Coordinates of C-alpha atoms in Angstrom, one line a residue:
X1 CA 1.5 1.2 9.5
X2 CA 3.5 2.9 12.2
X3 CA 7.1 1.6 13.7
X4 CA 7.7 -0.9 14.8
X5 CA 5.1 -3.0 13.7
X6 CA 4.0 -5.9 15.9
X7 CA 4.0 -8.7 14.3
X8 CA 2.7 -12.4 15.4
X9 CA 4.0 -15.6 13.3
X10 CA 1.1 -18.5 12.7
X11 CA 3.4 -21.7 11.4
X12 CA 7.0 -22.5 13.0
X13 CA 8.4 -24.9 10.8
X14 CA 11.5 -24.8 9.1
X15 CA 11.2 -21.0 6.9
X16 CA 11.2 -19.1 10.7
X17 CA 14.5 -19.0 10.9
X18 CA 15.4 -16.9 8.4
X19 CA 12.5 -14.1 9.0
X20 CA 13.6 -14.8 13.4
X21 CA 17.8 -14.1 12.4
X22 CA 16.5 -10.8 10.0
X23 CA 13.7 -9.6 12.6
X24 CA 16.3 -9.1 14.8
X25 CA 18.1 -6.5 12.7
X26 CA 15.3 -4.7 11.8
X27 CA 13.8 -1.8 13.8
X28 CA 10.9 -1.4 11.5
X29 CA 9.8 -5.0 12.7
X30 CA 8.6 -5.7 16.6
X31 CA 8.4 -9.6 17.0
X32 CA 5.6 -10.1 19.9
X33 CA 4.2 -13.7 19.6
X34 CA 4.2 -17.1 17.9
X35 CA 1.7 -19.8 17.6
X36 CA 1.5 -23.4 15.4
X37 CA -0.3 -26.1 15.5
X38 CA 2.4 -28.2 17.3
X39 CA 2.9 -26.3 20.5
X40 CA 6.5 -28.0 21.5
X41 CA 7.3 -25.7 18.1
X42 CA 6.0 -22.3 19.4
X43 CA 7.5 -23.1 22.5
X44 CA 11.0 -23.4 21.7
X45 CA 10.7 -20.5 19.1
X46 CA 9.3 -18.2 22.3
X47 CA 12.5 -19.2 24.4
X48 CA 14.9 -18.6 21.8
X49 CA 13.5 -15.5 21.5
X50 CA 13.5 -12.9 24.2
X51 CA 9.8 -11.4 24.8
X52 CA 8.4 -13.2 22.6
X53 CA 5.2 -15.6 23.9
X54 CA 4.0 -19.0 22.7
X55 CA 0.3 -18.7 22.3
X56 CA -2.4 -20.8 20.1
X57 CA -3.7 -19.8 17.0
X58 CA -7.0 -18.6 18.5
X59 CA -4.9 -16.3 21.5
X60 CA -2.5 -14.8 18.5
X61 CA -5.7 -14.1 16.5
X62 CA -7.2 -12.4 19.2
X63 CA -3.5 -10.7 20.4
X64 CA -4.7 -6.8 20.7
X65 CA -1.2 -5.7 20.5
X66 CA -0.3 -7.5 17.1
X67 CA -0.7 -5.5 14.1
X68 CA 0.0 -7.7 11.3
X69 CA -0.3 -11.6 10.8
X70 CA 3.2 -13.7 9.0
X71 CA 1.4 -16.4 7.6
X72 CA 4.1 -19.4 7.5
X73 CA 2.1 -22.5 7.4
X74 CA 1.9 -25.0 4.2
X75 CA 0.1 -23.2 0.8
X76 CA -2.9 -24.8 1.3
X77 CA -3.6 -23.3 4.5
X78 CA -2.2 -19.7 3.4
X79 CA -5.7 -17.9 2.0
X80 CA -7.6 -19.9 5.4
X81 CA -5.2 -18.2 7.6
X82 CA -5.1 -15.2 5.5
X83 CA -8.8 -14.7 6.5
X84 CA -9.1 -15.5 9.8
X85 CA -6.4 -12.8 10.7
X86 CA -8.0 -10.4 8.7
X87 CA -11.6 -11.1 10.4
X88 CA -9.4 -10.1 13.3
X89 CA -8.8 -6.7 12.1
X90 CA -4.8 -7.6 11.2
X91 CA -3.1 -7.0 8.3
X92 CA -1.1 -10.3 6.6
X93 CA 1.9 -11.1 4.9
X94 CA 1.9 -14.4 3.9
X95 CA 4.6 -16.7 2.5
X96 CA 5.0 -17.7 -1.3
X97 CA 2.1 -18.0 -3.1
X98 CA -0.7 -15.6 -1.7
X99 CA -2.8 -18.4 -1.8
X100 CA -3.1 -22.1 -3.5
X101 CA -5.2 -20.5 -6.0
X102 CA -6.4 -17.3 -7.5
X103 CA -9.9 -17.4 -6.2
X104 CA -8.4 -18.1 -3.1
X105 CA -6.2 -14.9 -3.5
X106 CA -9.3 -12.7 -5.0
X107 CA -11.1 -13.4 -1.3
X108 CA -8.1 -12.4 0.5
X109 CA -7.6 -9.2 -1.2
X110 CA -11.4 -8.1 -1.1
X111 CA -11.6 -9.5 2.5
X112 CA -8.2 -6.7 3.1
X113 CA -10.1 -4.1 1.1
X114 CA -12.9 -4.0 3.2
X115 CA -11.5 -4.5 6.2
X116 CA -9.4 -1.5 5.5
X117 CA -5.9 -3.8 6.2
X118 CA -3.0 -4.3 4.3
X119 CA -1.8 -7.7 2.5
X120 CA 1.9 -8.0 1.7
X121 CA 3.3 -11.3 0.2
X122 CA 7.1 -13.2 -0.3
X123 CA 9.0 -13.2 -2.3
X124 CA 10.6 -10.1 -1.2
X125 CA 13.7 -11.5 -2.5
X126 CA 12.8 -8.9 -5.5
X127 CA 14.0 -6.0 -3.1
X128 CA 17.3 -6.9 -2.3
X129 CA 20.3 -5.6 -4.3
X130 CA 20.5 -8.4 -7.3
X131 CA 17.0 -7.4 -8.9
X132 CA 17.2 -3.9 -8.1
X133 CA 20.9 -3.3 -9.8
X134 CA 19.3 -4.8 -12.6
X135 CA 16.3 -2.9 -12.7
X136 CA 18.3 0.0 -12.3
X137 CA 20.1 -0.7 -14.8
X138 CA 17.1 -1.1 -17.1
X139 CA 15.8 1.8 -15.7
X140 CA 19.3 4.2 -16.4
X141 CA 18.7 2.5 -20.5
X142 CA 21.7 1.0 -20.4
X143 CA 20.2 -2.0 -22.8
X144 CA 18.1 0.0 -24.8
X145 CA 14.5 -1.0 -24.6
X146 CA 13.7 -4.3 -23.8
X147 CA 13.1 -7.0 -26.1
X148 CA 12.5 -10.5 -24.1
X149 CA 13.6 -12.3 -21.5
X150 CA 14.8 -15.8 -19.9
X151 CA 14.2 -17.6 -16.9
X152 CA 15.5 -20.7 -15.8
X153 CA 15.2 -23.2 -12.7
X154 CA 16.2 -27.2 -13.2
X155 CA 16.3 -29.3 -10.1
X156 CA 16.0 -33.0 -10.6
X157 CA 13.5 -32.7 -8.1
X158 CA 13.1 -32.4 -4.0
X159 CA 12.5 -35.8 -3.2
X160 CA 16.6 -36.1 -3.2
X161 CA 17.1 -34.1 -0.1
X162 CA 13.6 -33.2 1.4
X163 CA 12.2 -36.1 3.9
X164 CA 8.7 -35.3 2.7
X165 CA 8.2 -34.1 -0.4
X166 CA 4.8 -35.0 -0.8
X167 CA 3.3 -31.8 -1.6
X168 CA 6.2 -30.7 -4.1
X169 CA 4.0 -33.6 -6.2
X170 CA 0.1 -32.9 -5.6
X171 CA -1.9 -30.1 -6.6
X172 CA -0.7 -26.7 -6.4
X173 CA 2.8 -28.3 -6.1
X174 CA 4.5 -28.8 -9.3
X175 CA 8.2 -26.3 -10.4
X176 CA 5.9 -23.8 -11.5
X177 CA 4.1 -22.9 -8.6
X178 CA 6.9 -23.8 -6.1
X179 CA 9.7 -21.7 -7.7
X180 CA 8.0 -19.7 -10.2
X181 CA 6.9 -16.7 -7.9
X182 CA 10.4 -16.2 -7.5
X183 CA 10.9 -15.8 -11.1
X184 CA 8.0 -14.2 -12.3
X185 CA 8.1 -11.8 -9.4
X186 CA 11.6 -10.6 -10.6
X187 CA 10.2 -10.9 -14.3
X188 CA 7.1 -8.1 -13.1
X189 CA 9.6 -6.1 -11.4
X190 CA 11.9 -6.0 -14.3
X191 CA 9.8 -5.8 -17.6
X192 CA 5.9 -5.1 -16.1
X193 CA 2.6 -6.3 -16.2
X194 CA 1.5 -9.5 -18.0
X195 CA -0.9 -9.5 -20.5
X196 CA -0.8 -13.2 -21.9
X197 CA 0.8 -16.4 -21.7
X198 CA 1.4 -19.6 -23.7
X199 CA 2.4 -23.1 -22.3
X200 CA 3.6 -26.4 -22.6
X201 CA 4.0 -29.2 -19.7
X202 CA 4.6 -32.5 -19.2
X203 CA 6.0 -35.0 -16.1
X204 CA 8.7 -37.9 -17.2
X205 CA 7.6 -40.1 -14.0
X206 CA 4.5 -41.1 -11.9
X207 CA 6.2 -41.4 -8.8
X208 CA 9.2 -40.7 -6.9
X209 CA 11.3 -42.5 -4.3
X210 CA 12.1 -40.2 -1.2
X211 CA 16.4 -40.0 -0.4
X212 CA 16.7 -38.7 2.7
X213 CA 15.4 -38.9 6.4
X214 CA 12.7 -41.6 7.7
X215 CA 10.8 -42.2 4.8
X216 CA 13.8 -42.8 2.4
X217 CA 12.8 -45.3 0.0
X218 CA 9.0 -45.0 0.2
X219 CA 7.5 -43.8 -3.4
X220 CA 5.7 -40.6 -3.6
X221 CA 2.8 -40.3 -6.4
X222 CA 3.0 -37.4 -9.3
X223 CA -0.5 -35.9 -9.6
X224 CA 1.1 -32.6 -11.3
X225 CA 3.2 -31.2 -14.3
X226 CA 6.6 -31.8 -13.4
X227 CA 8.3 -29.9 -16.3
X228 CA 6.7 -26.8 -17.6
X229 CA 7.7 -24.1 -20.1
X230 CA 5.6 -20.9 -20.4
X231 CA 5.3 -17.6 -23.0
X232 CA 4.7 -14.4 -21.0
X233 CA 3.6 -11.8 -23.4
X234 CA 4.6 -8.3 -21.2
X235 CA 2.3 -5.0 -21.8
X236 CA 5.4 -3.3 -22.8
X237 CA 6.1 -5.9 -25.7
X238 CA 8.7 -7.6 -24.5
X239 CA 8.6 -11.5 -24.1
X240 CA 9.9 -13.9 -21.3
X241 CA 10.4 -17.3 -21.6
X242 CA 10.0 -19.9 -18.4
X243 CA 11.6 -23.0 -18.0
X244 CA 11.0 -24.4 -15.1
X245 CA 11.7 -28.3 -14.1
X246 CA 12.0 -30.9 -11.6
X247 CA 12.4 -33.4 -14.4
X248 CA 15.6 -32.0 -15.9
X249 CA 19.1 -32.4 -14.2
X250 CA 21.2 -29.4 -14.6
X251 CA 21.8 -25.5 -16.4
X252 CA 24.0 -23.5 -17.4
X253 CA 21.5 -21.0 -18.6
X254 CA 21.9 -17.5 -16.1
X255 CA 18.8 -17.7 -13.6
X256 CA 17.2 -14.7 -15.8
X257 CA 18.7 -13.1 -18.9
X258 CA 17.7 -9.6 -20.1
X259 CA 17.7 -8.7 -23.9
X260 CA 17.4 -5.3 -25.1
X261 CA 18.4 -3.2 -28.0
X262 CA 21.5 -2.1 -26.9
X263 CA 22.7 -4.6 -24.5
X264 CA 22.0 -7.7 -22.5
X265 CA 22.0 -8.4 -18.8
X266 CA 22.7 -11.2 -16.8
X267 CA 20.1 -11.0 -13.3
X268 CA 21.4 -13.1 -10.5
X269 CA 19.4 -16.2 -8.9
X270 CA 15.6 -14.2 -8.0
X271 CA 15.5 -16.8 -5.0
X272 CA 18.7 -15.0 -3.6
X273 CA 18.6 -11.3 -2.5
X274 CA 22.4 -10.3 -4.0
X275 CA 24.0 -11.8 -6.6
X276 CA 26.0 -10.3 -9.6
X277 CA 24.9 -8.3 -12.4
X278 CA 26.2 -8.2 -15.9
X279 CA 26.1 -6.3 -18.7
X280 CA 27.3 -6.8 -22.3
X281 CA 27.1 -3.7 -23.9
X282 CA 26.4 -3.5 -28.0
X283 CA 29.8 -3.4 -29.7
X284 CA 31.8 -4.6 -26.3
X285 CA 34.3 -7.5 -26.0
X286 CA 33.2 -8.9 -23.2
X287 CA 30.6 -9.1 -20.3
X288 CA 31.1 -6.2 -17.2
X289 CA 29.8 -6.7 -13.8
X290 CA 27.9 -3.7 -12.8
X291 CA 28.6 -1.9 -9.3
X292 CA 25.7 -2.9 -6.6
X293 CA 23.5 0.3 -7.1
X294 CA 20.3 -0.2 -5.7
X295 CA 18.4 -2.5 -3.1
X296 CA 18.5 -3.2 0.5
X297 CA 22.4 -3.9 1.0
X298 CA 22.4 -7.6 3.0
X299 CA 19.0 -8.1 3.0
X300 CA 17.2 -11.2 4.1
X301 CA 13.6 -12.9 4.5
X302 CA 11.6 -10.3 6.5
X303 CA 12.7 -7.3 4.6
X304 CA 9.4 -7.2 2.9
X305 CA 7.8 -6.6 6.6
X306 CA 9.8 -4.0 7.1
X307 CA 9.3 -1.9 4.1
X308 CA 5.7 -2.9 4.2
X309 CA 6.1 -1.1 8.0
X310 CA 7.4 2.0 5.6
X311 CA 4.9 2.4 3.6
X312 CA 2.4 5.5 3.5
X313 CA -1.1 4.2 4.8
X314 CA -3.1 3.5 1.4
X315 CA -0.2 3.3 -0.7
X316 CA 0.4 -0.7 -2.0
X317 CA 3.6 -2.2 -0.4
X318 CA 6.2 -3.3 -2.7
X319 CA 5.7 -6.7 -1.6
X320 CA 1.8 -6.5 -2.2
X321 CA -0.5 -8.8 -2.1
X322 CA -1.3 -7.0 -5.3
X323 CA 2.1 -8.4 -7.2
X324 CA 1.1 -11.3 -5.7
X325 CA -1.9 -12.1 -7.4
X326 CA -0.7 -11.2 -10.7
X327 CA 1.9 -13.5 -10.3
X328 CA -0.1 -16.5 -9.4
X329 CA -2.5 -15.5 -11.8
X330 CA 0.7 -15.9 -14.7
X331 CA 1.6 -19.1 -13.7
X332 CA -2.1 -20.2 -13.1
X333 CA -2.8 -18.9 -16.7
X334 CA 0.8 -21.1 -17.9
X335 CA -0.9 -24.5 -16.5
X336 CA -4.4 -23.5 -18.4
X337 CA -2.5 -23.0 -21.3
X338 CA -0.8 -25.9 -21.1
X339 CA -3.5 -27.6 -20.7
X340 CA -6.0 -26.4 -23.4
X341 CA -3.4 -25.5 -26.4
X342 CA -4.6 -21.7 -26.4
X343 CA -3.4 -18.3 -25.0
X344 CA -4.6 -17.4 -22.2
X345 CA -5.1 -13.5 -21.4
X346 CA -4.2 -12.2 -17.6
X347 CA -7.4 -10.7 -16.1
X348 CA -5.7 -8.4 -13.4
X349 CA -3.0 -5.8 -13.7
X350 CA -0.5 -4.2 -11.7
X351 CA 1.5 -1.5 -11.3
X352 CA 6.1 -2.3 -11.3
X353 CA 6.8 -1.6 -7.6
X354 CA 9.0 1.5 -7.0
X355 CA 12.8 0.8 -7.0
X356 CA 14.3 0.4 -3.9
X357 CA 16.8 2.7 -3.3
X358 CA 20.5 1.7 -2.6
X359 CA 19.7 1.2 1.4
X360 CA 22.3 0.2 4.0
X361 CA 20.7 -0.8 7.8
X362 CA 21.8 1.8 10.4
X363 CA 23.5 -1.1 12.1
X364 CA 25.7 -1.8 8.5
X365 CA 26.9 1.5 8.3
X366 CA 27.7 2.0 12.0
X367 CA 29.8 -0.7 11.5
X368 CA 31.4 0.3 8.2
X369 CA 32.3 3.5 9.9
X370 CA 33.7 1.9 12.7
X371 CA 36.4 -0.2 10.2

């Protein structure tokens, strides 16, 4: 892809200040223009941002000296976007999920294909040092092989601090689709490929009452499963378990749980890039908490750019569009299953993403050295 990259951003709502604070540590990553719908939005970005211009959507589409496309708007809009930047001739990395569905996603990738352009895709939480210790550790055999797996996310729901958490509650919405990609993601970069899932769902309300901001007070309808609990069947053999809930109140079940033949490890939150790591080793007394061995060290929204920026030409990005696919299609499959009773088999395929490397920025260890 060449370095830097230049990168445009279409959608400035609330998510662009994580990727602006990390784009500004990265060297990999050239930030040249911004556009949304809401001009006052762009604007402000451009003149917190030095160099940066404001544009429309149509003027950062047609931006000759922007390589790739960060697609920030709302999901519905992501695979829309997605296309008209790659009609462009840019490649896109879009927020979480690649798109609101997976026929959505298929046109994106085949639209890429063909136009020889690259599609990377959040989370890239995956890349940081929490998921990568772990996999590392999986990797090194220190549990043996693995057996199955647990993920876990309860929030009694966004309603209680979001002032409009309409589309948490409509179609595409739902804990699943919201939070899953964080934890299937990590699940796919731990264990591998899915082949099948089984699933349950079910919603305890038909609408909820917005507690924050303007709107507090007004009720918000529930047109999806608000509670949902899936079987991922792994090509390996091993089996995860998803419980994922706005319905529920609170957990004490770790974010992810690893089980293996010779040990068990605890993976920290997947929607954080750090996080602890522990291992309880067959025949020990107690849990240990591994050393940070792999990942990018501090890492933050935007990393996924930069490595993207890293990548060999034709090689797939660690936070592909590919990944991304699979992962939608999982928890796309979950709802069906749900749904119908049956197992439902994953189509697509995909290859685990190479480990990341224990990786400090240059500006980290300039500054370590200078302590």
């Amino acid at each position: 892809m060449g370095k830097p990259l230049n990168v445009g951003i279409i959608g400035c709502g609330a998510i662009i200040a994580q990727y602006l604070t990390n784009f500004r540590r990265l060297d990999q990553v050239n930030l040249v223009a911004v556009a949304d719908l809401d001009p006052a939005r762009a604007r402000a970005v451009a003149d917190d941002y030095e160099g940066v211009r404001a544009l429309s959507v149509e003027e950062l589409l047609a931006a000759d000296d922007i390589d790739l496309v960060l697609n920030l708007t709302i999901p519905a809009a992501h695979a829309d976007v997605a296309l008209q930047a790659i009609a462009a001739g840019k490649s896109v990395y879009g927020e979480k999920p690649l798109a609101a569905t997976t026929e959505e996603a298929r046109q994106v990738l085949d639209a890429a294909r063909q136009a020889g352009v690259v599609v990377g895709c959040a989370p890239d939480t995956v890349l940081g040092t929490g998921i990568q210790t772990a996999r590392k550790a999986i990797d090194d055999g220190l549990i043996g092989a693995p057996i199955s797996a647990s993920a876990t996310m309860v929030t009694p729901g966004h309603e209680r601090w979001h002032p409009n958490p309409d589309f948490y509650y409509q179609p595409g919405g739902g804990p699943l689709l919201d939070m899953g990609p964080y934890y299937v993601t990590a699940l796919v970069t731990l264990l591998g490929p899915v082949v099948s899932v089984l699933g349950a769902a079910s919603h305890t309300r038909d609408e909820r009452t917005i507690g924050s901001g303007p709107r507090q007070g007004e009720k918000v309808p529930v047109t999806i499963d608000s509670h949902v609990t899936g079987i991922l069947v792994h090509a390996s053999g091993a089996l995860s378990t998803l419980f994922m809930s706005f319905d529920a109140v609170k957990s004490k079940s770790p974010n992810i749980e690893i089980h293996g033949e010779r040990g068990s490890l605890v993976v920290p939150d997947p929607n954080h890039f750090d996080g602890d790591v522990q291992l309880f080793s067959l025949g020990a007394e107690d849990w240990e908490t591994l050393p940070v061995s792999a990942g990018y060290v501090d890492a933050g929204r935007g990393f996924g750019i930069a490595d993207l920026a890293s990548t060999p030409r034709g090689k797939e990005p660690r936070a592909g569009g590919a990944l991304a696919y699979h992962a939608l299609e999982v928890m796309e499959s979950v709802l069906k299953a749900a749904h119908s009773g049956m197992t439902v088999s994953i189509q697509s395929t995909v290859e685990r993403p190479e480990s990341v490397a224990l990786t400090v920025l240059a500006e980290q260890a300039d500054a370590l050295q200078a302590k």
